[in-house]
Structure formats: structure tokens, C-alpha cells
């Protein structure tokens, strides 16, 4: 039997000690519990990664800025991490989206890095996704940035995950 996450507990509902520590609210929904807390993908849990790796990265953005030679604390990563932590994590279903992103994005990045033209692809993602989303966030258009990022990631999943699975 899979082990439970050491931070998971039940107290009149599903709870996470890491979420309580980070956000002051420990409540988590059953989808998160089943996906991460009860042994399945436990090490992929974004809260666990944040606790044990200095903070989860924005995988696609990190790969793009890495390809461009930018630092881990560059403006783009800082803005998008703030967007994740202060906007996305506070909207309905935002935590689920964050968890799903941290589950799929590393595979997208790995599949892109395996291609001979990976730097070109990351440059395109940087110009078509990262920069526009940063600009939208800076203009206070968080919902529009969220919709753009989400739609683009779904396209990347289709192109770099689903199409590879079919081969």
C-alpha cells in the first residue's frame, strides 16, 4: 500500500500542513488528496517541491529563460511566479490547475529538449507566451493572462505529449 504524505491530515475535511504553512489555510480538495497525498505522484506535489527544493519553478518559462541565458530571478520568472502565488492560487480551481501544470509541464519540457531545434522552440514559446503574459499581468489583466497561458499549455500538451504518445 502506498504511504500517505507526511503533511496530509484529516480534520473535519482534507488538510495539508504545507498549505497551512504557506497560505494560512490547510483545506485541500479530494482531487488533490487522491492525486498527491495518498501516495500517487506524491513527489510531484507542488507544495512538497516548494518545501524541499527552494520553490517550484515555472517549467516552461524556466526552460525558455534558460535557453535565452537569463537568471532564475529574472523579471519574467519573478512576475509569473507572483502571478501563480497571488492570483492563480486564489481563484476557484486554481490549485488544481497549478498541480496539473506541475504534473505535465516537466514532460513537455523534456520532450522539447529532446528535439534538435529545442532552442528555436523555447524562443518561440518565450515570444508567444512568456512575454505576452508578463505584459498582460503588468497591465492588470490577470484573467486574460491566465486564459492565454492555459490555452497555450494545452496546445503544447497536444503537440509534445499527446502526439508523441500516439507514435
Coordinates of N, CA, C and O in Angstrom, one line a residue:
X1 N 0.8 -1.2 0.0 CA 0.0 0.0 0.0 C 0.9 1.2 0.0 O 1.9 1.3 0.7
X2 N 0.5 2.2 -0.8 CA 1.3 3.5 -0.9 C 1.2 4.2 0.5 O 0.2 4.2 1.2
X3 N 2.2 4.9 0.8 CA 2.3 5.7 2.0 C 1.5 7.0 1.8 O 1.5 7.6 0.7
X4 N 1.0 7.5 2.9 CA 0.4 8.9 2.9 C 1.5 9.9 3.0 O 2.5 9.7 3.6
X5 N 1.2 11.0 2.4 CA 2.1 12.2 2.5 C 2.2 12.5 4.0 O 1.3 12.5 4.8
X6 N 3.4 12.8 4.4 CA 3.7 13.2 5.8 C 3.0 14.5 6.3 O 2.8 14.7 7.4
X7 N 2.6 15.3 5.3 CA 2.0 16.6 5.6 C 0.4 16.5 5.5 O -0.2 17.5 5.9
X8 N -0.1 15.4 5.0 CA -1.5 15.2 4.9 C -2.1 14.9 6.3 O -1.6 14.1 7.0
X9 N -3.3 15.5 6.6 CA -4.1 15.0 7.7 C -5.5 15.3 7.5 O -5.9 16.1 6.6
X10 N -6.4 14.7 8.3 CA -7.8 14.9 8.2 C -8.3 15.5 9.5 O -8.1 15.0 10.5
X11 N -9.0 16.7 9.3 CA -9.5 17.4 10.4 C -10.8 18.1 10.0 O -10.8 19.2 9.5
X12 N -11.9 17.3 10.0 CA -13.2 17.8 9.5 C -13.1 18.1 8.0 O -13.8 19.0 7.5
X13 N -12.3 17.4 7.3 CA -12.0 17.7 5.9 C -10.6 17.4 5.6 O -9.7 17.3 6.5
X14 N -10.2 17.3 4.3 CA -8.9 17.0 3.9 C -8.0 18.3 4.2 O -8.4 19.4 3.8
X15 N -6.8 18.0 4.7 CA -5.9 19.2 5.1 C -4.5 18.9 4.7 O -4.1 17.7 4.6
X16 N -3.7 19.9 4.5 CA -2.3 19.8 4.2 C -1.5 20.8 5.1 O -1.8 22.0 5.0
X17 N -0.6 20.3 5.8 CA 0.2 21.1 6.7 C 1.1 22.1 5.9 O 1.3 23.3 6.3
X18 N 1.5 21.7 4.7 CA 2.3 22.6 3.9 C 1.5 23.8 3.3 O 1.9 24.9 3.3
X19 N 0.2 23.5 3.0 CA -0.7 24.5 2.5 C -1.0 25.5 3.7 O -1.0 26.7 3.5
X20 N -1.2 25.0 4.9 CA -1.4 25.8 6.0 C -0.2 26.7 6.3 O -0.3 27.9 6.5
X21 N 1.0 26.1 6.2 CA 2.2 26.9 6.4 C 2.4 28.0 5.4 O 2.7 29.1 5.7
X22 N 2.1 27.7 4.2 CA 2.3 28.7 3.1 C 1.2 29.7 3.0 O 1.4 30.9 2.7
X23 N -0.1 29.2 3.1 CA -1.2 30.1 2.8 C -2.1 30.4 4.0 O -3.0 31.2 3.9
X24 N -1.8 29.8 5.1 CA -2.7 30.0 6.3 C -4.0 29.3 6.3 O -4.8 29.4 7.2
X25 N -4.2 28.5 5.2 CA -5.5 27.7 5.1 C -5.0 26.3 4.7 O -4.3 26.1 3.7
X26 N -5.5 25.3 5.4 CA -5.0 24.0 5.2 C -5.9 23.1 4.3 O -5.6 22.1 3.9
X27 N -7.1 23.6 4.0 CA -8.1 22.9 3.3 C -7.6 22.5 1.9 O -7.2 23.4 1.1
X28 N -7.8 21.3 1.5 CA -7.5 20.8 0.1 C -8.6 20.0 -0.4 O -9.3 19.3 0.4
X29 N -8.8 20.0 -1.7 CA -10.0 19.2 -2.2 C -9.6 17.7 -2.4 O -8.4 17.4 -2.5
X30 N -10.6 16.9 -2.6 CA -10.4 15.5 -2.7 C -9.5 15.1 -4.0 O -8.8 14.1 -3.9
X31 N -9.6 15.9 -5.0 CA -8.8 15.6 -6.2 C -7.3 15.7 -5.9 O -6.5 14.8 -6.3
X32 N -6.9 16.7 -5.1 CA -5.5 16.8 -4.7 C -5.1 15.7 -3.8 O -4.0 15.1 -4.0
X33 N -6.0 15.4 -2.9 CA -5.7 14.3 -1.9 C -5.4 13.0 -2.7 O -4.4 12.3 -2.5
X34 N -6.3 12.6 -3.6 CA -6.2 11.4 -4.4 C -4.9 11.4 -5.3 O -4.3 10.4 -5.5
X35 N -4.6 12.6 -5.8 CA -3.5 12.7 -6.8 C -2.2 12.7 -6.1 O -1.2 12.1 -6.6
X36 N -2.0 13.4 -5.0 CA -0.7 13.6 -4.4 C -0.6 13.0 -3.0 O 0.4 12.4 -2.6
X37 N -1.5 13.2 -2.1 CA -1.4 12.9 -0.7 C -1.4 11.4 -0.4 O -0.8 11.0 0.6
X38 N -2.1 10.6 -1.1 CA -2.2 9.2 -0.8 C -1.2 8.3 -1.6 O -1.5 7.2 -2.1
X39 N -0.1 8.9 -1.9 CA 1.0 8.1 -2.5 C 1.1 8.2 -4.0 O 2.2 7.9 -4.5
X40 N 0.1 8.6 -4.6 CA 0.2 8.7 -6.1 C 0.7 10.1 -6.5 O 0.2 11.1 -6.2
X41 N 1.9 10.1 -7.1 CA 2.6 11.3 -7.5 C 2.9 12.2 -6.4 O 3.0 13.4 -6.5
X42 N 3.2 11.6 -5.2 CA 3.5 12.4 -4.0 C 4.7 13.3 -4.3 O 4.6 14.5 -3.9
X43 N 5.7 12.9 -4.9 CA 6.9 13.7 -5.1 C 6.6 14.8 -6.2 O 7.5 15.7 -6.3
X44 N 5.5 14.8 -6.9 CA 5.2 15.8 -7.9 C 4.4 16.9 -7.2 O 4.1 17.9 -7.9
X45 N 4.0 16.8 -6.0 CA 3.1 17.8 -5.4 C 3.8 19.1 -5.3 O 5.0 19.2 -4.9
X46 N 3.2 20.2 -5.9 CA 3.9 21.5 -5.9 C 4.2 22.0 -4.5 O 5.2 22.7 -4.4
X47 N 3.4 21.7 -3.5 CA 3.7 22.2 -2.2 C 4.9 21.5 -1.6 O 5.8 22.1 -1.0
X48 N 5.0 20.2 -1.9 CA 6.2 19.4 -1.4 C 7.4 19.9 -2.1 O 8.5 20.1 -1.5
X49 N 7.3 20.1 -3.4 CA 8.5 20.6 -4.1 C 8.9 22.0 -3.6 O 10.1 22.3 -3.5
X50 N 8.0 22.9 -3.4 CA 8.3 24.2 -2.8 C 9.0 24.1 -1.5 O 9.9 24.8 -1.3
X51 N 8.6 23.2 -0.7 CA 9.2 23.0 0.6 C 10.6 22.4 0.5 O 11.5 22.8 1.3
X52 N 10.8 21.5 -0.4 CA 12.1 20.8 -0.4 C 13.1 21.2 -1.6 O 14.2 20.7 -1.6
X53 N 12.7 22.1 -2.4 CA 13.6 22.5 -3.5 C 13.8 24.0 -3.6 O 14.3 24.4 -4.6
X54 N 13.4 24.7 -2.6 CA 13.5 26.2 -2.7 C 12.4 26.8 -3.5 O 12.5 28.0 -3.8
X55 N 11.4 26.1 -3.9 CA 10.3 26.7 -4.7 C 10.2 26.0 -6.0 O 11.2 25.9 -6.7
X56 N 9.0 25.7 -6.4 CA 8.8 25.1 -7.7 C 9.0 26.1 -8.8 O 8.6 27.3 -8.7
X57 N 9.6 25.7 -9.9 CA 9.8 26.6 -11.0 C 8.6 26.6 -11.9 O 7.8 25.8 -11.9
X58 N 8.6 27.6 -12.8 CA 7.6 27.7 -13.9 C 8.3 26.9 -15.0 O 9.2 27.6 -15.7
X59 N 8.1 25.7 -15.2 CA 8.9 24.8 -16.0 C 9.1 25.4 -17.4 O 10.2 25.4 -17.9
X60 N 8.0 25.7 -18.1 CA 8.2 26.2 -19.4 C 8.9 27.5 -19.5 O 9.8 27.7 -20.3
X61 N 8.5 28.4 -18.6 CA 9.2 29.7 -18.5 C 10.7 29.6 -18.2 O 11.5 30.2 -18.8
X62 N 11.0 28.7 -17.2 CA 12.3 28.4 -16.8 C 13.2 27.9 -18.0 O 14.3 28.3 -18.2
X63 N 12.6 27.0 -18.7 CA 13.3 26.4 -19.9 C 13.5 27.5 -20.9 O 14.6 27.6 -21.5
X64 N 12.6 28.4 -21.1 CA 12.7 29.5 -22.1 C 13.8 30.5 -21.6 O 14.7 30.8 -22.4
X65 N 13.8 30.9 -20.4 CA 14.8 31.9 -19.9 C 16.2 31.2 -19.9 O 17.2 31.8 -20.1
X66 N 16.2 29.9 -19.6 CA 17.5 29.2 -19.6 C 18.1 29.2 -21.0 O 19.3 29.4 -21.2
X67 N 17.2 28.9 -22.0 CA 17.6 28.9 -23.4 C 18.1 30.3 -23.8 O 19.0 30.4 -24.7
X68 N 17.6 31.4 -23.2 CA 18.0 32.7 -23.5 C 19.2 33.2 -22.6 O 19.7 34.3 -22.8
X69 N 19.5 32.4 -21.7 CA 20.7 32.7 -20.8 C 20.3 33.7 -19.7 O 21.2 34.4 -19.2
X70 N 19.0 33.8 -19.3 CA 18.6 34.7 -18.3 C 18.7 34.0 -16.9 O 18.7 32.8 -16.8
X71 N 18.8 34.8 -15.9 CA 18.9 34.3 -14.5 C 17.6 33.8 -14.0 O 16.5 34.1 -14.4
X72 N 17.6 32.9 -12.9 CA 16.5 32.4 -12.3 C 15.6 33.4 -11.6 O 14.4 33.2 -11.4
X73 N 16.2 34.6 -11.3 CA 15.4 35.6 -10.7 C 15.1 36.8 -11.6 O 14.9 37.9 -11.2
X74 N 15.1 36.4 -12.9 CA 14.8 37.5 -14.0 C 13.4 38.0 -13.8 O 12.5 37.4 -13.2
X75 N 13.1 39.1 -14.4 CA 11.8 39.7 -14.4 C 10.7 38.8 -14.8 O 9.6 38.7 -14.1
X76 N 10.8 38.0 -15.9 CA 9.8 37.2 -16.4 C 9.4 36.1 -15.3 O 8.2 35.9 -15.1
X77 N 10.4 35.4 -14.8 CA 10.1 34.4 -13.8 C 9.5 35.0 -12.5 O 8.6 34.4 -12.0
X78 N 10.0 36.1 -12.1 CA 9.5 36.7 -10.9 C 8.0 37.1 -11.1 O 7.2 36.8 -10.2
X79 N 7.7 37.7 -12.2 CA 6.3 38.1 -12.5 C 5.4 36.9 -12.5 O 4.3 36.9 -11.9
X80 N 5.8 35.9 -13.2 CA 4.9 34.7 -13.4 C 4.8 33.9 -12.1 O 3.8 33.4 -11.8
X81 N 5.9 33.9 -11.3 CA 5.8 33.2 -10.0 C 4.8 34.0 -9.1 O 4.0 33.4 -8.4
X82 N 4.9 35.3 -9.1 CA 4.0 36.1 -8.3 C 2.5 35.9 -8.8 O 1.6 35.8 -8.0
X83 N 2.3 35.8 -10.1 CA 1.0 35.6 -10.7 C 0.5 34.3 -10.2 O -0.7 34.2 -9.7
X84 N 1.3 33.2 -10.2 CA 0.9 31.9 -9.7 C 0.5 32.0 -8.2 O -0.5 31.5 -7.8
X85 N 1.4 32.6 -7.4 CA 1.2 32.6 -6.0 C 0.1 33.5 -5.5 O -0.6 33.2 -4.5
X86 N -0.1 34.6 -6.2 CA -1.1 35.6 -5.7 C -2.4 35.7 -6.4 O -3.4 36.2 -5.9
X87 N -2.4 35.3 -7.7 CA -3.6 35.3 -8.4 C -4.2 33.9 -8.6 O -5.3 33.5 -8.1
X88 N -3.4 33.1 -9.3 CA -3.9 31.7 -9.7 C -4.3 30.9 -8.5 O -5.3 30.2 -8.5
X89 N -3.4 30.9 -7.5 CA -3.7 30.0 -6.3 C -5.0 30.5 -5.5 O -5.5 29.7 -4.7
X90 N -5.5 31.7 -5.8 CA -6.6 32.2 -5.1 C -7.9 32.2 -5.9 O -8.9 32.6 -5.4
X91 N -7.9 31.7 -7.1 CA -9.1 31.6 -7.9 C -9.7 30.2 -7.8 O -9.0 29.3 -7.4
X92 N -11.0 30.1 -8.0 CA -11.6 28.8 -8.0 C -10.9 27.8 -8.9 O -10.6 28.1 -10.0
X93 N -10.6 26.6 -8.4 CA -9.9 25.6 -9.1 C -8.4 25.9 -9.5 O -7.8 25.2 -10.2
X94 N -7.9 27.0 -9.0 CA -6.6 27.5 -9.3 C -5.5 26.5 -8.8 O -4.6 26.2 -9.5
X95 N -5.7 26.0 -7.5 CA -4.8 25.0 -7.0 C -4.7 23.7 -7.9 O -3.7 23.2 -8.1
X96 N -5.9 23.3 -8.4 CA -5.9 22.1 -9.2 C -5.2 22.4 -10.5 O -4.4 21.5 -11.0
X97 N -5.3 23.6 -11.1 CA -4.6 23.9 -12.3 C -3.1 24.0 -12.1 O -2.3 23.5 -12.9
X98 N -2.7 24.5 -11.0 CA -1.3 24.5 -10.6 C -0.7 23.1 -10.5 O 0.3 22.8 -11.1
X99 N -1.4 22.3 -9.8 CA -1.0 20.9 -9.7 C -0.9 20.2 -11.0 O 0.0 19.4 -11.3
X100 N -1.9 20.4 -11.8 CA -1.9 19.7 -13.1 C -0.7 20.2 -14.0 O -0.1 19.5 -14.7
X101 N -0.5 21.5 -13.9 CA 0.7 22.1 -14.6 C 2.0 21.5 -14.2 O 2.8 21.1 -15.0
X102 N 2.2 21.3 -12.9 CA 3.4 20.8 -12.4 C 3.5 19.3 -12.7 O 4.6 18.7 -12.6
X103 N 2.4 18.7 -13.0 CA 2.4 17.3 -13.4 C 2.8 17.1 -14.9 O 3.5 16.2 -15.2
X104 N 2.3 18.0 -15.7 CA 2.5 17.8 -17.2 C 3.7 18.6 -17.7 O 4.3 18.2 -18.7
X105 N 3.9 19.8 -17.2 CA 5.0 20.7 -17.8 C 6.3 20.1 -17.9 O 7.0 20.3 -18.9
X106 N 6.8 19.4 -16.8 CA 8.1 18.8 -16.9 C 8.3 17.8 -18.1 O 9.3 17.8 -18.8
X107 N 7.2 17.1 -18.4 CA 7.3 16.2 -19.6 C 7.3 16.9 -20.9 O 8.0 16.5 -21.8
X108 N 6.6 18.0 -21.0 CA 6.6 18.9 -22.2 C 8.0 19.4 -22.4 O 8.6 19.3 -23.5
X109 N 8.6 19.9 -21.3 CA 10.0 20.5 -21.4 C 11.0 19.3 -21.8 O 11.8 19.5 -22.7
X110 N 10.9 18.2 -21.2 CA 11.8 17.1 -21.5 C 11.6 16.7 -23.0 O 12.6 16.5 -23.7
X111 N 10.4 16.6 -23.5 CA 10.2 16.2 -24.9 C 10.7 17.3 -25.9 O 11.2 16.9 -26.9
X112 N 10.5 18.5 -25.5 CA 11.1 19.6 -26.4 C 12.6 19.6 -26.4 O 13.2 19.7 -27.4
X113 N 13.2 19.4 -25.2 CA 14.7 19.3 -25.1 C 15.3 18.2 -25.9 O 16.4 18.3 -26.3
X114 N 14.5 17.2 -26.1 CA 15.0 16.0 -26.9 C 15.0 16.3 -28.4 O 15.6 15.5 -29.2
X115 N 14.4 17.4 -28.8 CA 14.4 17.8 -30.3 C 15.6 18.6 -30.7 O 16.1 19.4 -29.9
X116 N 16.1 18.4 -31.9 CA 17.3 19.1 -32.4 C 17.1 20.6 -32.4 O 18.0 21.4 -32.3
X117 N 15.8 21.1 -32.6 CA 15.6 22.5 -32.7 C 14.9 23.1 -31.4 O 14.2 24.0 -31.4
X118 N 15.3 22.5 -30.3 CA 14.7 22.9 -29.0 C 14.9 24.4 -28.7 O 13.9 25.0 -28.2
X119 N 16.0 24.9 -28.9 CA 16.3 26.3 -28.6 C 15.3 27.2 -29.5 O 14.8 28.2 -28.9
X120 N 15.1 26.9 -30.7 CA 14.1 27.6 -31.5 C 12.7 27.5 -30.9 O 12.0 28.5 -30.9
X121 N 12.3 26.3 -30.5 CA 11.0 26.1 -29.9 C 10.9 26.9 -28.6 O 9.9 27.6 -28.4
X122 N 11.9 26.9 -27.7 CA 11.8 27.7 -26.5 C 11.8 29.2 -26.8 O 11.1 29.9 -26.1
X123 N 12.5 29.6 -27.8 CA 12.5 31.0 -28.2 C 11.1 31.4 -28.7 O 10.6 32.5 -28.3
X124 N 10.4 30.6 -29.4 CA 9.1 30.8 -29.9 C 8.1 30.9 -28.7 O 7.3 31.8 -28.6
X125 N 8.2 29.9 -27.7 CA 7.4 29.9 -26.6 C 7.6 31.2 -25.7 O 6.7 31.8 -25.2
X126 N 8.9 31.6 -25.6 CA 9.2 32.8 -24.9 C 8.5 34.0 -25.5 O 7.9 34.8 -24.8
X127 N 8.6 34.1 -26.8 CA 8.0 35.3 -27.5 C 6.5 35.2 -27.6 O 5.8 36.3 -27.6
X128 N 5.9 34.0 -27.8 CA 4.5 33.9 -28.0 C 3.7 33.8 -26.7 O 2.5 34.0 -26.6
X129 N 4.4 33.3 -25.6 CA 3.7 33.0 -24.3 C 4.2 33.8 -23.2 O 3.5 34.6 -22.5
X130 N 5.5 33.7 -22.9 CA 6.1 34.3 -21.7 C 5.9 35.8 -21.8 O 5.4 36.5 -20.9
X131 N 6.5 36.5 -22.8 CA 6.5 37.9 -22.8 C 5.1 38.5 -22.9 O 4.8 39.4 -22.1
X132 N 4.2 38.0 -23.7 CA 2.8 38.5 -23.7 C 2.1 38.4 -22.4 O 1.4 39.3 -21.9
X133 N 2.3 37.2 -21.7 CA 1.6 37.0 -20.4 C 2.2 38.0 -19.3 O 1.5 38.5 -18.5
X134 N 3.5 38.2 -19.4 CA 4.1 39.1 -18.4 C 3.5 40.5 -18.6 O 3.2 41.2 -17.7
X135 N 3.4 40.9 -19.9 CA 2.8 42.2 -20.2 C 1.4 42.4 -19.7 O 1.0 43.4 -19.2
X136 N 0.6 41.3 -20.0 CA -0.8 41.3 -19.5 C -0.9 41.4 -18.0 O -1.7 42.2 -17.5
X137 N 0.0 40.7 -17.3 CA 0.0 40.7 -15.8 C 0.3 42.1 -15.4 O -0.3 42.7 -14.5
X138 N 1.4 42.7 -16.0 CA 1.8 44.0 -15.6 C 0.7 45.1 -15.8 O 0.7 46.1 -15.2
X139 N -0.1 44.9 -16.8 CA -1.2 45.8 -17.1 C -2.5 45.5 -16.3 O -3.5 46.1 -16.5
X140 N -2.4 44.5 -15.4 CA -3.5 44.2 -14.5 C -4.6 43.3 -15.2 O -5.7 43.2 -14.7
X141 N -4.2 42.7 -16.3 CA -5.1 41.8 -17.0 C -4.8 40.3 -16.7 O -4.5 39.5 -17.5
X142 N -5.0 40.0 -15.4 CA -4.6 38.7 -14.9 C -5.5 37.6 -15.5 O -5.0 36.5 -15.9
X143 N -6.8 37.8 -15.7 CA -7.7 36.8 -16.2 C -7.3 36.5 -17.7 O -7.3 35.4 -18.1
X144 N -7.0 37.6 -18.4 CA -6.6 37.4 -19.8 C -5.2 36.6 -19.9 O -5.0 35.7 -20.7
X145 N -4.3 36.9 -19.0 CA -3.0 36.2 -18.9 C -3.2 34.8 -18.6 O -2.6 33.9 -19.2
X146 N -4.1 34.5 -17.6 CA -4.5 33.1 -17.3 C -5.0 32.4 -18.4 O -4.6 31.2 -18.7
X147 N -6.0 32.9 -19.2 CA -6.6 32.3 -20.3 C -5.6 32.0 -21.4 O -5.6 30.9 -22.0
X148 N -4.7 32.9 -21.7 CA -3.6 32.8 -22.7 C -2.7 31.6 -22.3 O -2.4 30.8 -23.1
X149 N -2.2 31.7 -21.0 CA -1.2 30.7 -20.6 C -1.9 29.3 -20.6 O -1.3 28.3 -21.1
X150 N -3.1 29.2 -20.1 CA -3.8 27.9 -20.1 C -4.0 27.3 -21.5 O -3.7 26.2 -21.7
X151 N -4.5 28.2 -22.4 CA -4.7 27.7 -23.8 C -3.4 27.3 -24.5 O -3.3 26.3 -25.2
X152 N -2.3 28.1 -24.2 CA -1.1 27.8 -24.9 C -0.5 26.4 -24.3 O 0.0 25.6 -25.1
X153 N -0.6 26.2 -23.0 CA -0.1 25.0 -22.4 C -0.9 23.8 -22.9 O -0.3 22.7 -23.2
X154 N -2.2 23.9 -23.1 CA -3.0 22.9 -23.7 C -2.5 22.5 -25.1 O -2.4 21.4 -25.5
X155 N -2.2 23.6 -25.9 CA -1.6 23.3 -27.2 C -0.3 22.6 -27.2 O 0.0 21.7 -28.0
X156 N 0.5 23.0 -26.2 CA 1.8 22.3 -26.1 C 1.7 20.9 -25.6 O 2.4 20.0 -26.1
X157 N 0.7 20.6 -24.8 CA 0.4 19.2 -24.4 C 0.0 18.4 -25.6 O 0.5 17.3 -25.7
X158 N -0.9 19.0 -26.4 CA -1.3 18.3 -27.6 C -0.1 18.0 -28.5 O 0.0 16.9 -29.0
X159 N 0.7 19.0 -28.7 CA 1.8 18.8 -29.6 C 2.9 18.0 -29.1 O 3.5 17.2 -29.9
X160 N 3.3 18.1 -27.9 CA 4.5 17.5 -27.4 C 4.3 16.3 -26.4 O 5.2 15.6 -26.1
X161 N 3.1 16.1 -26.0 CA 2.8 14.9 -25.2 C 1.9 13.9 -25.9 O 2.2 12.8 -26.1
X162 N 0.7 14.4 -26.3 CA -0.3 13.5 -27.0 C 0.2 13.0 -28.3 O 0.0 11.8 -28.6
X163 N 0.8 13.8 -29.1 CA 1.3 13.4 -30.4 C 2.4 12.4 -30.3 O 2.5 11.5 -31.1
X164 N 3.2 12.5 -29.2 CA 4.3 11.5 -29.0 C 3.8 10.2 -28.5 O 4.3 9.1 -28.8
X165 N 2.7 10.3 -27.7 CA 2.1 9.0 -27.2 C 1.4 8.2 -28.3 O 1.4 7.0 -28.2
X166 N 1.0 8.9 -29.4 CA 0.3 8.2 -30.5 C 1.3 7.5 -31.3 O 0.9 6.6 -32.1
X167 N 2.6 7.9 -31.3 CA 3.6 7.3 -32.2 C 4.1 5.9 -31.7 O 4.0 5.5 -30.6

